[in-house]
Coordinates of C-alpha atoms in Angstrom, one line a residue:
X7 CA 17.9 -12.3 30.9
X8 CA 17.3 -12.8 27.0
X9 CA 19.4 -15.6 25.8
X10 CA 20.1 -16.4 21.9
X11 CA 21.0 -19.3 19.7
X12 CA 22.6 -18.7 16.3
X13 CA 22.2 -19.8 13.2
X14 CA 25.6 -20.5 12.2
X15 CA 27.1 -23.4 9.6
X16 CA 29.6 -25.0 11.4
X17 CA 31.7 -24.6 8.1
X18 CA 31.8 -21.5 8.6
X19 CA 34.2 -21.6 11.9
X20 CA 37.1 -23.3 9.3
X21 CA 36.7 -20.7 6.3
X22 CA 39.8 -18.5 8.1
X23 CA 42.2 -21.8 8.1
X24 CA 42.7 -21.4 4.4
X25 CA 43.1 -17.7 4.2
X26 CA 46.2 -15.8 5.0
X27 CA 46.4 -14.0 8.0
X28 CA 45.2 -10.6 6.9
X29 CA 42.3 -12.7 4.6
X30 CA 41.7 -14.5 8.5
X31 CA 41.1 -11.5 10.1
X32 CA 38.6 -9.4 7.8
X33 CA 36.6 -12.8 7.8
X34 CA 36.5 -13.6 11.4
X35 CA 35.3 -9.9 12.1
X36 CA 32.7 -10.3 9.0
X37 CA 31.9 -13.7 10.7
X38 CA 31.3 -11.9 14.3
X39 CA 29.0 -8.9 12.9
X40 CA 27.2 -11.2 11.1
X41 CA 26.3 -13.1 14.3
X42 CA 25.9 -9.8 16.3
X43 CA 23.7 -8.9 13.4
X44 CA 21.7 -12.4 13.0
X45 CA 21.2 -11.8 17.3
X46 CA 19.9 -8.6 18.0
X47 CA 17.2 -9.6 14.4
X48 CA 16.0 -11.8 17.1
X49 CA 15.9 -10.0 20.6
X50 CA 14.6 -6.9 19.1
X51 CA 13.0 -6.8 16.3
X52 CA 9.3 -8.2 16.4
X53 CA 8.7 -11.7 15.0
X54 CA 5.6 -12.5 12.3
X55 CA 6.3 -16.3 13.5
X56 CA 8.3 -18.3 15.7
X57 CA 10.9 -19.8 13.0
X58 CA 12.1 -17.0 10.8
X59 CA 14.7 -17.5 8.7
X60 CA 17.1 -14.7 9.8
X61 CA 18.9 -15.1 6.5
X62 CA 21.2 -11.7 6.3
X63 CA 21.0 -9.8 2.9
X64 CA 24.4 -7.9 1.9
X65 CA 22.7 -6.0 -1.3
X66 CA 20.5 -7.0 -3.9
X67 CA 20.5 -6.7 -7.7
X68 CA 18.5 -7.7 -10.5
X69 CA 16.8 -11.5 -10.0
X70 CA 19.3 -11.8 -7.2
X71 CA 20.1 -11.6 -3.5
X72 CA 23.4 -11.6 -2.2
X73 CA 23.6 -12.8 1.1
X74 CA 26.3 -12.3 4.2
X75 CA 27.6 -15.7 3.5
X76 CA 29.3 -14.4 0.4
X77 CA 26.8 -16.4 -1.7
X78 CA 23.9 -15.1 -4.5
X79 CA 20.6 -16.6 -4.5
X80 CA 17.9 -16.7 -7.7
X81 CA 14.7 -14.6 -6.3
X82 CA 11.8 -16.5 -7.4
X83 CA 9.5 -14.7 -4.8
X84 CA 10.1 -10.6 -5.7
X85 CA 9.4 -9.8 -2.0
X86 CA 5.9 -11.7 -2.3
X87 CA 5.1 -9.8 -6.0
X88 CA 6.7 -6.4 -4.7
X89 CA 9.9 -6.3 -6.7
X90 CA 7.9 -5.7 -10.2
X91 CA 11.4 -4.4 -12.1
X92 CA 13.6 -7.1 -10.1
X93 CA 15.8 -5.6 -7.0
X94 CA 17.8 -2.0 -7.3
X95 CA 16.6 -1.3 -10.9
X96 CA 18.5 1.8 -11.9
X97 CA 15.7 3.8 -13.3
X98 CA 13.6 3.0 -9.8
X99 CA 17.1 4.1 -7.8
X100 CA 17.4 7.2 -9.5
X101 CA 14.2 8.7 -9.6
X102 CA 14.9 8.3 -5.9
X103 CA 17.6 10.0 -5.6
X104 CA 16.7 12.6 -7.7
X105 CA 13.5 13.4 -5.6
X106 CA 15.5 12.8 -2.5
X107 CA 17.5 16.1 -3.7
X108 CA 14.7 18.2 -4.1
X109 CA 12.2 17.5 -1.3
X110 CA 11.2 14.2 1.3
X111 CA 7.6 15.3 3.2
X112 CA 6.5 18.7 3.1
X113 CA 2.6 18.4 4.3
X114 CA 0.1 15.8 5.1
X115 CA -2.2 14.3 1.8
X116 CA -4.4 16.0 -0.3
X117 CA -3.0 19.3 0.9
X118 CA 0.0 20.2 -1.4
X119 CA 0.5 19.7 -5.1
X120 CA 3.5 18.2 -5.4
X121 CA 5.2 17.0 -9.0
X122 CA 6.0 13.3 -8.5
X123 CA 2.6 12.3 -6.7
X124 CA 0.3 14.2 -9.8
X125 CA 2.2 12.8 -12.5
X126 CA 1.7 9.4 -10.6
X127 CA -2.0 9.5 -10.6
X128 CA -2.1 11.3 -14.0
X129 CA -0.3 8.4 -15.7
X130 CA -2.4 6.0 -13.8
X131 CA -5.3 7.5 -15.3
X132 CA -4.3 7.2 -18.7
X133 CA -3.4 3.9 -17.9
X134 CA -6.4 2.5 -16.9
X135 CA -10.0 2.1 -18.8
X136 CA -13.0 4.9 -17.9
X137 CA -14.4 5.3 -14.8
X138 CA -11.4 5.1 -13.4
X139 CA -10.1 8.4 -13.0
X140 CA -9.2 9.7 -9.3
X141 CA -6.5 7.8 -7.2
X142 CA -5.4 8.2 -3.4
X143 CA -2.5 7.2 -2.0
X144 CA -1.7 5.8 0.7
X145 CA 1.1 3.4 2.1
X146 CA 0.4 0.2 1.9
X147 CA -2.3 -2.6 0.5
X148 CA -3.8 -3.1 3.4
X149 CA -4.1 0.8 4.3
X150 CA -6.1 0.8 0.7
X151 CA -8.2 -1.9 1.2
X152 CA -9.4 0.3 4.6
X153 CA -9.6 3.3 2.4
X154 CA -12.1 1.3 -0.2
X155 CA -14.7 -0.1 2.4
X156 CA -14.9 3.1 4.0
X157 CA -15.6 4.9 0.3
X158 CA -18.3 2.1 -0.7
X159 CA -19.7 3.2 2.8
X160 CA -19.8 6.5 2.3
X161 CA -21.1 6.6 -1.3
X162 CA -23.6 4.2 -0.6
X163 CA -24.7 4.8 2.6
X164 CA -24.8 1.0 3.0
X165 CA -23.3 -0.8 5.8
X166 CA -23.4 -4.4 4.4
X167 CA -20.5 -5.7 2.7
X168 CA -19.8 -9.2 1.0
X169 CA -16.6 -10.6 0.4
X170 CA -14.8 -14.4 -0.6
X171 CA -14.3 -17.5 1.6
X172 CA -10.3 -18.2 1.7
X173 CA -9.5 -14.1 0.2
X174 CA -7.0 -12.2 2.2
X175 CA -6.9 -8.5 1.6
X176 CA -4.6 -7.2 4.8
X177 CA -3.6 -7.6 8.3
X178 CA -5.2 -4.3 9.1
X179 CA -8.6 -4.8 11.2
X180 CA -10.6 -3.7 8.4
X181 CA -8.5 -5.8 5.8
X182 CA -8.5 -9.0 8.1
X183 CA -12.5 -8.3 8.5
X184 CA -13.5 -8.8 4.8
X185 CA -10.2 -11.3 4.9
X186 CA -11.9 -15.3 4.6
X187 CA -9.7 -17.4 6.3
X188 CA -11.1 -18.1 10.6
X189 CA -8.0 -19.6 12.0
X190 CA -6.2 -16.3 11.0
X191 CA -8.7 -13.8 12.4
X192 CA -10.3 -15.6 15.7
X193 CA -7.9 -14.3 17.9
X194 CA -8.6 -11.1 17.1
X195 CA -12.5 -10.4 17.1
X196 CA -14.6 -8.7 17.2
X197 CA -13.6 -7.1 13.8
X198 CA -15.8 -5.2 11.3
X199 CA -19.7 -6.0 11.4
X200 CA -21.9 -7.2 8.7
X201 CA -19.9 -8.9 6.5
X202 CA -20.7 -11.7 4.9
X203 CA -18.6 -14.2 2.5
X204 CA -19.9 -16.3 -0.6
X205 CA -17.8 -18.8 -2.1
X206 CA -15.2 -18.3 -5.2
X207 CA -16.6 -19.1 -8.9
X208 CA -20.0 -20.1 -7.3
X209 CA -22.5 -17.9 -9.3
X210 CA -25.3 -19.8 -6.9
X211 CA -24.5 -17.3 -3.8
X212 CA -25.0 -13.9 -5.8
X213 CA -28.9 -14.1 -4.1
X214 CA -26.8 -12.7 -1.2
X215 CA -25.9 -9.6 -2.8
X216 CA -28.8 -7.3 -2.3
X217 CA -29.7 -4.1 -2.4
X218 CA -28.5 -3.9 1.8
X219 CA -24.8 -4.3 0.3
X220 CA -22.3 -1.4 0.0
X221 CA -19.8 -3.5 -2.0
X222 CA -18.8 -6.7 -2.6
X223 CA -14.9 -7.1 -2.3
X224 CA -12.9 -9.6 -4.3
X225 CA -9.2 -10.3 -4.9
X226 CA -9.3 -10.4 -9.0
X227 CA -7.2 -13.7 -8.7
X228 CA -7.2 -15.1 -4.9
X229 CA -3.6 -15.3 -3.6
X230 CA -3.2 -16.8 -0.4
X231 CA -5.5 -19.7 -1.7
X232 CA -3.7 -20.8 -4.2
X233 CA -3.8 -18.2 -7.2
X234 CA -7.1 -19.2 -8.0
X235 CA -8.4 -17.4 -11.5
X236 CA -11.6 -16.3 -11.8
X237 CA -13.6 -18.9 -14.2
X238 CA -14.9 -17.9 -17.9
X239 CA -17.6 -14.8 -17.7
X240 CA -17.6 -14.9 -13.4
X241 CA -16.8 -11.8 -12.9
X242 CA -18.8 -10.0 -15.8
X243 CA -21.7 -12.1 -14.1
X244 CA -20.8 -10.6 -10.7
X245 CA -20.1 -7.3 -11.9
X246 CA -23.7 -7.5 -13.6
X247 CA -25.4 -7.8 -10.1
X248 CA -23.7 -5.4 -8.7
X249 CA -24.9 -3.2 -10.9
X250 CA -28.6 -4.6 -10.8
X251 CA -28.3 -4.1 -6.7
X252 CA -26.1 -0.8 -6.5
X253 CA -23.7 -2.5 -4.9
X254 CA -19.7 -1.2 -5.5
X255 CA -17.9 -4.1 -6.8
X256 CA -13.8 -3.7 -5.4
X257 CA -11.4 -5.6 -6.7
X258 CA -7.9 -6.0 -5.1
X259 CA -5.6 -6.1 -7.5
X260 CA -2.7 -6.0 -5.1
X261 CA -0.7 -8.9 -6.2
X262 CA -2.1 -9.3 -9.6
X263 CA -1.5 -5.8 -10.8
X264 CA 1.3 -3.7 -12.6
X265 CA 1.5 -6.2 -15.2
X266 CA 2.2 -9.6 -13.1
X267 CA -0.1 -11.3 -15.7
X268 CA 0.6 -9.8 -18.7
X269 CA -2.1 -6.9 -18.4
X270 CA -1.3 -4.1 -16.0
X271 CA -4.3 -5.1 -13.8
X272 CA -5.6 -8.4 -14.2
X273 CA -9.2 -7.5 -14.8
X274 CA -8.5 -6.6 -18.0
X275 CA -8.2 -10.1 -18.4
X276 CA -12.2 -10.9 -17.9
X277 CA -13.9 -8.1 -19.8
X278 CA -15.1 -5.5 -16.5
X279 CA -13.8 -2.6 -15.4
X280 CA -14.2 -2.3 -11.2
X281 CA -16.3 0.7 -9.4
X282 CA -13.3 0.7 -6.9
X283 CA -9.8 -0.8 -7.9
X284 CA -7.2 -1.5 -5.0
X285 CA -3.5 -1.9 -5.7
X286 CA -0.2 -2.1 -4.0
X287 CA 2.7 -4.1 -3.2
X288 CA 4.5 -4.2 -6.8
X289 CA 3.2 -0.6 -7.6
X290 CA 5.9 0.5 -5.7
X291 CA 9.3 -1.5 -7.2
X292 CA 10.3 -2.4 -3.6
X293 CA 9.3 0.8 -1.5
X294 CA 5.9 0.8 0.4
X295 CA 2.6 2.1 -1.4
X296 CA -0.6 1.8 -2.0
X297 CA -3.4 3.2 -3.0
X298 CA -6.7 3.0 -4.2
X299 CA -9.3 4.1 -7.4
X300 CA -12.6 4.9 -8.3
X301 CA -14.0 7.6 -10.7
X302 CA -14.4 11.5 -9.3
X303 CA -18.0 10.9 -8.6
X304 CA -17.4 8.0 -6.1
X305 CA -14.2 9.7 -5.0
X306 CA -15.4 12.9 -4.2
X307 CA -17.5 11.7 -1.5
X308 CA -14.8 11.3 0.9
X309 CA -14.4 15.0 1.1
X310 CA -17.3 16.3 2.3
X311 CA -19.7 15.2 5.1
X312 CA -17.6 14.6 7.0
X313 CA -14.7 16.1 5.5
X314 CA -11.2 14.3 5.7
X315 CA -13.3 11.4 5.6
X316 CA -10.0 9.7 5.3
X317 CA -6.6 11.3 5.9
X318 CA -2.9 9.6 6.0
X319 CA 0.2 12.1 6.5
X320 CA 2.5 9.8 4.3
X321 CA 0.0 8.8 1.9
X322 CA 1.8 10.5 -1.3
X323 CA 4.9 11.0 -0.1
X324 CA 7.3 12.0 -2.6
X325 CA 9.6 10.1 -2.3
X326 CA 7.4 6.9 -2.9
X327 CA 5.7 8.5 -5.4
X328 CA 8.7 8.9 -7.8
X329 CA 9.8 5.4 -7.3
X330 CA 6.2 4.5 -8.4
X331 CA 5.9 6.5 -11.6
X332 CA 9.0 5.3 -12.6
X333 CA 8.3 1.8 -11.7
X334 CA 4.7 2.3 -13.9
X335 CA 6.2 3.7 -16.5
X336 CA 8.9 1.6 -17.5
X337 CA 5.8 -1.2 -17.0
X338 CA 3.7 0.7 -19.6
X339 CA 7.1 1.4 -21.9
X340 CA 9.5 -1.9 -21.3
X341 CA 7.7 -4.2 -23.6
X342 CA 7.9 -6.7 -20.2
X343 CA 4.1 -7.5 -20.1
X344 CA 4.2 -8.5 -23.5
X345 CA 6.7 -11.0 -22.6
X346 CA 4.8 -12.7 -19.6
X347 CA 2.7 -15.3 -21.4
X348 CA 5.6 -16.4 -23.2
X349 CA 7.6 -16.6 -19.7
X350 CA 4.6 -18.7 -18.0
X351 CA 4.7 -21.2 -20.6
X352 CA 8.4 -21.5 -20.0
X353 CA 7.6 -22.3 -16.4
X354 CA 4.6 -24.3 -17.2
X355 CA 7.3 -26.6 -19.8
X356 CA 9.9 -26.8 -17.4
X357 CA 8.0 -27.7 -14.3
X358 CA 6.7 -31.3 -15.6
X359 CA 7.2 -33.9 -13.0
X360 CA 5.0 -36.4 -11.3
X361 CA 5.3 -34.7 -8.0
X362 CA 3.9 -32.0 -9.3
X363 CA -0.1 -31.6 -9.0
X364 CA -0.9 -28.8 -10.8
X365 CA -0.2 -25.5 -11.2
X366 CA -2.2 -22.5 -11.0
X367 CA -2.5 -19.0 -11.7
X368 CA -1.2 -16.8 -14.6
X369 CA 1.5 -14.8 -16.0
X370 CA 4.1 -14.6 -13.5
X371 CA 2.3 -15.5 -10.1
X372 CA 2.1 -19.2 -10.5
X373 CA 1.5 -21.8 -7.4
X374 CA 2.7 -25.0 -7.8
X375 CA 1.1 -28.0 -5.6
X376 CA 3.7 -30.4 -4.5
X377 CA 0.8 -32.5 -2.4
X378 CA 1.4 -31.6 1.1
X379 CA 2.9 -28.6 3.1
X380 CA 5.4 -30.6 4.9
X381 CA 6.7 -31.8 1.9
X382 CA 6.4 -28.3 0.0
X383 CA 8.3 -26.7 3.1
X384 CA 11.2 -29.0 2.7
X385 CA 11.6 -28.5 -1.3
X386 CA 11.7 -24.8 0.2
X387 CA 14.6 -24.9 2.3
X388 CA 16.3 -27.0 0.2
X389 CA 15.8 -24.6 -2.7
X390 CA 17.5 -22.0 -1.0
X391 CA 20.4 -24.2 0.4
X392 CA 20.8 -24.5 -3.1
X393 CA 20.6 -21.0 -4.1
X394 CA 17.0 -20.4 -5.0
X395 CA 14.6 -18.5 -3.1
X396 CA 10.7 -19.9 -3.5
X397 CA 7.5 -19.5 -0.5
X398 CA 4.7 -20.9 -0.2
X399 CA 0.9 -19.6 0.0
X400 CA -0.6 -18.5 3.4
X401 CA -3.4 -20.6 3.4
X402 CA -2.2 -23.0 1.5
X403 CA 1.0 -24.1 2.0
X404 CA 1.2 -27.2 -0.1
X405 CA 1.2 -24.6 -3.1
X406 CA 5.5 -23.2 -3.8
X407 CA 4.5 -19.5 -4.5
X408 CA 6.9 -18.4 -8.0
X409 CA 6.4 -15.3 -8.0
X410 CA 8.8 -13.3 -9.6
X411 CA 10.4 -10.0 -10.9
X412 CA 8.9 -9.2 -14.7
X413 CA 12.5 -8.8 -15.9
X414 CA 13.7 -12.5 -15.0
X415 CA 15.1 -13.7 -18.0
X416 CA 14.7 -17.1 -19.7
X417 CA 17.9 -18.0 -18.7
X418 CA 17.3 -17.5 -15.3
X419 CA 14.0 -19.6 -15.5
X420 CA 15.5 -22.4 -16.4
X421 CA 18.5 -22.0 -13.6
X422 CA 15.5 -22.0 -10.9
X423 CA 13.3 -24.6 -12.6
X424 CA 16.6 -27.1 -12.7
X425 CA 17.0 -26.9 -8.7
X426 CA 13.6 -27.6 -8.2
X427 CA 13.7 -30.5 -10.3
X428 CA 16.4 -31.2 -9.0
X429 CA 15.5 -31.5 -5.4
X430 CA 12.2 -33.3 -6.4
X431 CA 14.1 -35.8 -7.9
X432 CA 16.1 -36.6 -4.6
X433 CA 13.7 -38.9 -3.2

């Protein structure tokens, strides 16, 4: 017998003793979908943890979410850096549509050219600085982090790979292999083999990349630590021996990229172009994509020997695909990148307060350390009782993730940055 207990604001059961009688009725049956709604979230659909929030969304638009309860909230999260153009963006929605008019699937990847998919990789080509010339796409990050290590593999014909202590690249069992956090992957081992993980910014651990290593795997700014940025010349160091090893060096770009810091992938940042570049989650402007990139010469192993050396039948879907050229281009054409630094250093003005630690990261992915997670998971919740909507990081959750869509304006900065103030100057 599966029993349930609601969520419900007792103000709530007195709304309808103000409204007329017609007004009574519409919101007493809104009022009993919502908790048939808010129950069967719970009884059958699975759970990532045992307290999720079960808020109800009724549509969202621009920075905003408009909830069931007939109230908007301020997204300062973008669906965890998904929501690159903010929620619903019209040129997103239509290129949708449009495609949805002509065809949805038609034949598993790499088999059929189809328009929206090409003119996806083409502009992402022209996009990006050479080698980088060949994409494939896939579904999601994770799927493309899989894709990578099984491409340094191949090329290589190296088993060995090195990745970061506290990175997270995926829940997939590859992804949560080369992923550098125990108490997240003990319960699920044995994962992937010979991997091996070197610590962030520490140039002492590069005598562990040797000429055994297939690649060495690294989010371009680590995300569920904290966005934690890569320290002056590391990476052009670590790209370096790489190259003196013949090692691939991946980077996963797939919260940083699509111009989240004010480049359209952060490694443009640090002066070194990636053999492999992984990218996902905003690429999409709130549909599910990913993919992955590497020049023809490192690409084209994966079709020979074997061949379909790796296959996806919704990789490049169509449909996905048009959302995501039309999200990348209005990236590329908007002018919104330009304005990120100027809308960090709003944040970084506004959120002064001696309860505030630090903050790190750049552009528009910024973790902000409040001191301890208990206390960062109560400035949480009461942000969104107040109408804002901030996270924390996986790892560590004494960090508030803000996070969110390029097109926030200033406006709307300074409406989230006064709750949080706000709330840390209850106490």
């Amino acid at each position: 017998m599966k029993t349930f207990v609601g969520k419900i604001r007792i103000t709530d059961l007195f709304t309808p003793l103000i409204l007329t009688s017609d007004e009574c009725f519409i919101a007493l049956l809104k009022f009993f979908e919502t908790m048939e709604m808010q129950k069967d979230f719970f009884i059958y659909q699975a759970q990532t943890t045992q307290f999720a929030a079960g808020f109800e969304v009724e549509k969202a638009e621009g920075s905003y979410i408009y909830g069931t309860d007939g109230r908007r909230y301020l997204d300062f999260v973008a669906g965890v850096s998904a929501n690159t153009l903010g929620h619903s963006h019209p040129k997103v929605v239509n290129a949708i549509k449009e495609q949805a008019d002509k065809y949805l699937h038609v034949m598993v990847y790499g088999e059929y050219a189809q328009e929206k998919p090409v003119e996806l990789c083409k502009l992402l080509a022209e996009a990006t600085p050479d080698p980088l010339e060949v994409t494939y796409l896939v579904n999601s990050g994770a799927e493309a982090i899989d894709g990578s290590l099984k491409l340094a593999k191949r090329y290589t014909g190296r088993e060995e790979i090195i990745s970061f202590k506290n990175s997270y690249h995926g829940n997939t069992h590859g992804a949560l292999s080369v992923s550098g956090n125990e108490y997240h992957k003990r319960e699920f081992r044995p994962l992937l083999p010979m991997i091996s993980f070197i610590e962030f910014n520490n140039e002492n651990e590069f005598d562990k990349i040797t000429e055994k290593t297939a690649c060495v795997i690294m989010e371009t700014i680590q995300g569920a630590a904290g966005f934690l940025v890569p320290a002056d010349d590391y990476l052009v160091r670590l790209k370096k021996r790489c190259e003196e090893v013949g090692a691939l060096l991946i980077l996963d770009e797939i919260q940083p990229g699509f111009g989240r810091t004010g480049k359209l992938f952060s490694f443009e940042h640090f002066g070194i172009v990636p053999d492999i570049l992984v990218m996902g989650k905003g690429m999409g402007g709130g549909v599910p994509v990913g993919a992955f990139m590497s020049s023809e010469k490192i690409m084209k192993s994966l079709s020979h020997s074997p061949k379909l050396g790796h296959i996806t039948t919704f990789g490049g879907n169509p449909l996905i695909a048009a959302a995501s050229h039309a999200t990348l281009k209005e990236v590329l054409e908007s002018g919104l990148m330009e304005e990120t630094d100027g809308k960090e250093k709003l944040f970084r003005e506004l959120l002064v307060h001696p309860k505030i630690k630090n903050i790190n990261g750049k552009g528009l992915m910024l973790a902000v350390n409040l001191g301890s997670p208990e206390y960062t998971l109560e400035v949480a919740k009461k942000c969104m009782e107040k109408g804002l909507i901030v996270f924390w990081q996986l790892y560590r959750n004494e960090y508030l993730r803000i996070s969110p869509p390029l097109t926030i304006s200033a406006d709307e900065i300074r409406e989230g940055c006064r709750i949080i103030l706000d709330i840390l100057n209850e106490d």
